[in-house]
């Protein structure tokens, strides 16, 4: 669900899939943390996604569909 919300934020399939390909290429034979991923996505999109992470990644319950 978090990945889909990122796709909605990016709102461009080509950029979205490039973002995912870049992430997997950068970490193909290694490890990364959630913080590494969120920082990568924010840098790649140029957006502050604090609210998305708060609601969809770190929330205690399922967020509302428009959240």
mmCIF file of N, CA and C in Angstrom:
data_model
loop_
_atom_site.group_PDB
_atom_site.id
_atom_site.type_symbol
_atom_site.label_atom_id
_atom_site.label_comp_id
_atom_site.label_asym_id
_atom_site.label_seq_id
_atom_site.Cartn_x
_atom_site.Cartn_y
_atom_site.Cartn_z
ATOM 1 N N UNK A 1 0.816 -1.183 0.000
ATOM 2 C CA UNK A 1 0.000 0.000 0.000
ATOM 3 C C UNK A 1 0.866 1.255 0.000
ATOM 4 N N UNK A 2 1.986 1.192 0.701
ATOM 5 C CA UNK A 2 2.876 2.355 0.747
ATOM 6 C C UNK A 2 3.448 2.632 -0.646
ATOM 7 N N UNK A 3 3.835 1.577 -1.337
ATOM 8 C CA UNK A 3 4.393 1.748 -2.684
ATOM 9 C C UNK A 3 3.350 2.362 -3.609
ATOM 10 N N UNK A 4 2.106 1.933 -3.489
ATOM 11 C CA UNK A 4 1.047 2.511 -4.320
ATOM 12 C C UNK A 4 0.847 3.998 -4.000
ATOM 13 N N UNK A 5 0.912 4.369 -2.730
ATOM 14 C CA UNK A 5 0.782 5.784 -2.368
ATOM 15 C C UNK A 5 1.940 6.599 -2.957
ATOM 16 N N UNK A 6 3.139 6.026 -2.971
ATOM 17 C CA UNK A 6 4.270 6.708 -3.606
ATOM 18 C C UNK A 6 3.977 6.897 -5.088
ATOM 19 N N UNK A 7 3.426 5.879 -5.719
ATOM 20 C CA UNK A 7 3.078 5.978 -7.146
ATOM 21 C C UNK A 7 2.089 7.107 -7.382
ATOM 22 N N UNK A 8 1.118 7.260 -6.500
ATOM 23 C CA UNK A 8 0.161 8.360 -6.631
ATOM 24 C C UNK A 8 0.853 9.718 -6.493
ATOM 25 N N UNK A 9 1.809 9.813 -5.578
ATOM 26 C CA UNK A 9 2.519 11.072 -5.367
ATOM 27 C C UNK A 9 3.373 11.413 -6.589
ATOM 28 N N UNK A 10 4.056 10.417 -7.131
ATOM 29 C CA UNK A 10 4.913 10.638 -8.298
ATOM 30 C C UNK A 10 4.054 11.013 -9.499
ATOM 31 N N UNK A 11 2.919 10.351 -9.665
ATOM 32 C CA UNK A 11 1.932 10.664 -10.711
ATOM 33 C C UNK A 11 2.526 10.660 -12.123
ATOM 34 N N UNK A 12 3.494 9.799 -12.334
ATOM 35 C CA UNK A 12 4.107 9.641 -13.655
ATOM 36 C C UNK A 12 4.726 8.247 -13.661
ATOM 37 N N UNK A 13 4.117 7.317 -14.396
ATOM 38 C CA UNK A 13 4.577 5.931 -14.351
ATOM 39 C C UNK A 13 6.044 5.775 -14.723
ATOM 40 N N UNK A 14 6.498 6.524 -15.704
ATOM 41 C CA UNK A 14 7.891 6.406 -16.122
ATOM 42 C C UNK A 14 8.829 6.783 -14.975
ATOM 43 N N UNK A 15 8.544 7.908 -14.314
ATOM 44 C CA UNK A 15 9.366 8.347 -13.161
ATOM 45 C C UNK A 15 9.246 7.377 -11.994
ATOM 46 N N UNK A 16 8.030 6.864 -11.758
ATOM 47 C CA UNK A 16 7.811 5.940 -10.654
ATOM 48 C C UNK A 16 8.631 4.666 -10.842
ATOM 49 N N UNK A 17 8.550 4.077 -12.029
ATOM 50 C CA UNK A 17 9.278 2.838 -12.263
ATOM 51 C C UNK A 17 10.791 3.069 -12.312
ATOM 52 N N UNK A 18 11.213 4.238 -12.751
ATOM 53 C CA UNK A 18 12.633 4.587 -12.702
ATOM 54 C C UNK A 18 13.096 4.703 -11.251
ATOM 55 N N UNK A 19 12.251 5.258 -10.398
ATOM 56 C CA UNK A 19 12.556 5.370 -8.974
ATOM 57 C C UNK A 19 12.759 3.981 -8.379
ATOM 58 N N UNK A 20 11.849 3.049 -8.648
ATOM 59 C CA UNK A 20 11.971 1.691 -8.115
ATOM 60 C C UNK A 20 13.203 0.981 -8.671
ATOM 61 N N UNK A 21 13.457 1.142 -9.962
ATOM 62 C CA UNK A 21 14.629 0.506 -10.570
ATOM 63 C C UNK A 21 15.915 1.059 -9.968
ATOM 64 N N UNK A 22 15.955 2.351 -9.745
ATOM 65 C CA UNK A 22 17.133 2.966 -9.132
ATOM 66 C C UNK A 22 17.374 2.455 -7.727
ATOM 67 N N UNK A 23 16.313 2.308 -6.966
ATOM 68 C CA UNK A 23 16.433 1.809 -5.592
ATOM 69 C C UNK A 23 16.956 0.380 -5.586
ATOM 70 N N UNK A 24 16.359 -0.481 -6.388
ATOM 71 C CA UNK A 24 16.785 -1.883 -6.386
ATOM 72 C C UNK A 24 18.214 -2.027 -6.922
ATOM 73 N N UNK A 25 18.585 -1.224 -7.893
ATOM 74 C CA UNK A 25 19.944 -1.272 -8.428
ATOM 75 C C UNK A 25 20.953 -0.831 -7.373
ATOM 76 N N UNK A 26 20.636 0.224 -6.657
ATOM 77 C CA UNK A 26 21.548 0.757 -5.637
ATOM 78 C C UNK A 26 21.747 -0.201 -4.468
ATOM 79 N N UNK A 27 20.759 -1.045 -4.192
ATOM 80 C CA UNK A 27 20.818 -1.913 -3.005
ATOM 81 C C UNK A 27 20.736 -3.393 -3.357
ATOM 82 N N UNK A 28 21.079 -3.736 -4.576
ATOM 83 C CA UNK A 28 20.924 -5.095 -5.079
ATOM 84 C C UNK A 28 21.603 -6.146 -4.207
ATOM 85 N N UNK A 29 22.813 -5.929 -3.802
ATOM 86 C CA UNK A 29 23.545 -6.934 -3.034
ATOM 87 C C UNK A 29 23.857 -6.446 -1.617
ATOM 88 N N UNK A 30 22.998 -5.606 -1.101
ATOM 89 C CA UNK A 30 23.258 -5.071 0.229
ATOM 90 C C UNK A 30 21.989 -4.938 1.037
ATOM 91 N N UNK A 31 22.109 -4.238 2.089
ATOM 92 C CA UNK A 31 20.987 -3.999 2.989
ATOM 93 C C UNK A 31 20.715 -2.505 3.068
ATOM 94 N N UNK A 32 19.489 -2.192 3.395
ATOM 95 C CA UNK A 32 19.107 -0.800 3.587
ATOM 96 C C UNK A 32 17.986 -0.753 4.608
ATOM 97 N N UNK A 33 17.861 0.373 5.246
ATOM 98 C CA UNK A 33 16.832 0.546 6.267
ATOM 99 C C UNK A 33 15.616 1.277 5.682
ATOM 100 N N UNK A 34 14.574 1.316 6.450
ATOM 101 C CA UNK A 34 13.396 2.093 6.069
ATOM 102 C C UNK A 34 13.781 3.560 5.920
ATOM 103 N N UNK A 35 14.612 4.055 6.817
ATOM 104 C CA UNK A 35 15.062 5.449 6.729
ATOM 105 C C UNK A 35 15.836 5.699 5.431
ATOM 106 N N UNK A 36 16.631 4.723 5.000
ATOM 107 C CA UNK A 36 17.341 4.844 3.727
ATOM 108 C C UNK A 36 16.338 4.961 2.572
ATOM 109 N N UNK A 37 15.304 4.129 2.613
ATOM 110 C CA UNK A 37 14.300 4.139 1.547
ATOM 111 C C UNK A 37 13.527 5.449 1.517
ATOM 112 N N UNK A 38 13.078 5.920 2.661
ATOM 113 C CA UNK A 38 12.299 7.157 2.683
ATOM 114 C C UNK A 38 13.144 8.341 2.223
ATOM 115 N N UNK A 39 14.413 8.371 2.622
ATOM 116 C CA UNK A 39 15.301 9.450 2.178
ATOM 117 C C UNK A 39 15.520 9.375 0.672
ATOM 118 N N UNK A 40 15.682 8.182 0.143
ATOM 119 C CA UNK A 40 15.865 7.995 -1.297
ATOM 120 C C UNK A 40 14.641 8.490 -2.069
ATOM 121 N N UNK A 41 13.459 8.103 -1.619
ATOM 122 C CA UNK A 41 12.227 8.501 -2.316
ATOM 123 C C UNK A 41 12.063 10.017 -2.275
ATOM 124 N N UNK A 42 12.303 10.631 -1.131
ATOM 125 C CA UNK A 42 12.162 12.085 -1.031
ATOM 126 C C UNK A 42 13.171 12.800 -1.922
ATOM 127 N N UNK A 43 14.395 12.304 -1.978
ATOM 128 C CA UNK A 43 15.396 12.924 -2.842
ATOM 129 C C UNK A 43 15.010 12.750 -4.313
ATOM 130 N N UNK A 44 14.559 11.549 -4.682
ATOM 131 C CA UNK A 44 14.209 11.266 -6.072
ATOM 132 C C UNK A 44 12.987 12.048 -6.538
ATOM 133 N N UNK A 45 12.033 12.284 -5.632
ATOM 134 C CA UNK A 45 10.816 13.006 -6.008
ATOM 135 C C UNK A 45 10.940 14.504 -5.777
ATOM 136 N N UNK A 46 11.882 14.905 -4.930
ATOM 137 C CA UNK A 46 12.017 16.313 -4.581
ATOM 138 C C UNK A 46 10.881 16.805 -3.704
ATOM 139 N N UNK A 47 10.235 15.875 -3.006
ATOM 140 C CA UNK A 47 9.083 16.234 -2.168
ATOM 141 C C UNK A 47 9.304 15.805 -0.730
ATOM 142 N N UNK A 48 8.739 16.572 0.178
ATOM 143 C CA UNK A 48 8.711 16.210 1.591
ATOM 144 C C UNK A 48 7.503 15.295 1.786
ATOM 145 N N UNK A 49 7.754 14.037 2.081
ATOM 146 C CA UNK A 49 6.673 13.057 2.207
ATOM 147 C C UNK A 49 6.414 12.654 3.662
ATOM 148 N N UNK A 50 6.737 13.556 4.570
ATOM 149 C CA UNK A 50 6.583 13.276 5.993
ATOM 150 C C UNK A 50 5.174 12.777 6.335
ATOM 151 N N UNK A 51 4.156 13.425 5.803
ATOM 152 C CA UNK A 51 2.781 13.019 6.105
ATOM 153 C C UNK A 51 2.459 11.640 5.542
ATOM 154 N N UNK A 52 2.952 11.344 4.361
ATOM 155 C CA UNK A 52 2.737 10.018 3.775
ATOM 156 C C UNK A 52 3.362 8.958 4.665
ATOM 157 N N UNK A 53 4.616 9.180 5.078
ATOM 158 C CA UNK A 53 5.284 8.201 5.940
ATOM 159 C C UNK A 53 4.550 8.064 7.271
ATOM 160 N N UNK A 54 4.161 9.204 7.829
ATOM 161 C CA UNK A 54 3.471 9.184 9.122
ATOM 162 C C UNK A 54 2.193 8.370 9.040
ATOM 163 N N UNK A 55 1.417 8.588 7.997
ATOM 164 C CA UNK A 55 0.122 7.920 7.871
ATOM 165 C C UNK A 55 0.218 6.492 7.342
ATOM 166 N N UNK A 56 1.048 6.270 6.323
ATOM 167 C CA UNK A 56 1.039 4.995 5.618
ATOM 168 C C UNK A 56 2.158 4.051 6.023
ATOM 169 N N UNK A 57 3.182 4.544 6.668
ATOM 170 C CA UNK A 57 4.303 3.687 7.024
ATOM 171 C C UNK A 57 4.412 3.478 8.529
ATOM 172 N N UNK A 58 4.249 4.542 9.285
ATOM 173 C CA UNK A 58 4.437 4.458 10.728
ATOM 174 C C UNK A 58 3.149 4.531 11.535
ATOM 175 N N UNK A 59 2.009 4.669 10.871
ATOM 176 C CA UNK A 59 0.734 4.764 11.574
ATOM 177 C C UNK A 59 0.400 3.487 12.324
ATOM 178 N N UNK A 60 -0.441 3.611 13.311
ATOM 179 C CA UNK A 60 -0.810 2.460 14.138
ATOM 180 C C UNK A 60 -2.004 1.704 13.591
ATOM 181 N N UNK A 61 -2.712 2.296 12.641
ATOM 182 C CA UNK A 61 -3.855 1.613 12.041
ATOM 183 C C UNK A 61 -3.892 1.936 10.552
ATOM 184 N N UNK A 62 -4.776 1.283 9.858
ATOM 185 C CA UNK A 62 -4.901 1.542 8.428
ATOM 186 C C UNK A 62 -5.429 2.943 8.199
ATOM 187 N N UNK A 63 -4.714 3.731 7.405
ATOM 188 C CA UNK A 63 -5.165 5.098 7.160
ATOM 189 C C UNK A 63 -6.375 5.141 6.229
ATOM 190 N N UNK A 64 -7.063 6.261 6.245
ATOM 191 C CA UNK A 64 -8.167 6.464 5.314
ATOM 192 C C UNK A 64 -7.609 6.458 3.899
ATOM 193 N N UNK A 65 -8.401 6.035 2.942
ATOM 194 C CA UNK A 65 -7.970 5.903 1.551
ATOM 195 C C UNK A 65 -7.439 7.210 0.980
ATOM 196 N N UNK A 66 -7.940 8.336 1.453
ATOM 197 C CA UNK A 66 -7.485 9.633 0.939
ATOM 198 C C UNK A 66 -6.374 10.233 1.802
ATOM 199 N N UNK A 67 -5.856 9.489 2.781
ATOM 200 C CA UNK A 67 -4.862 10.000 3.711
ATOM 201 C C UNK A 67 -3.488 10.025 3.248
#
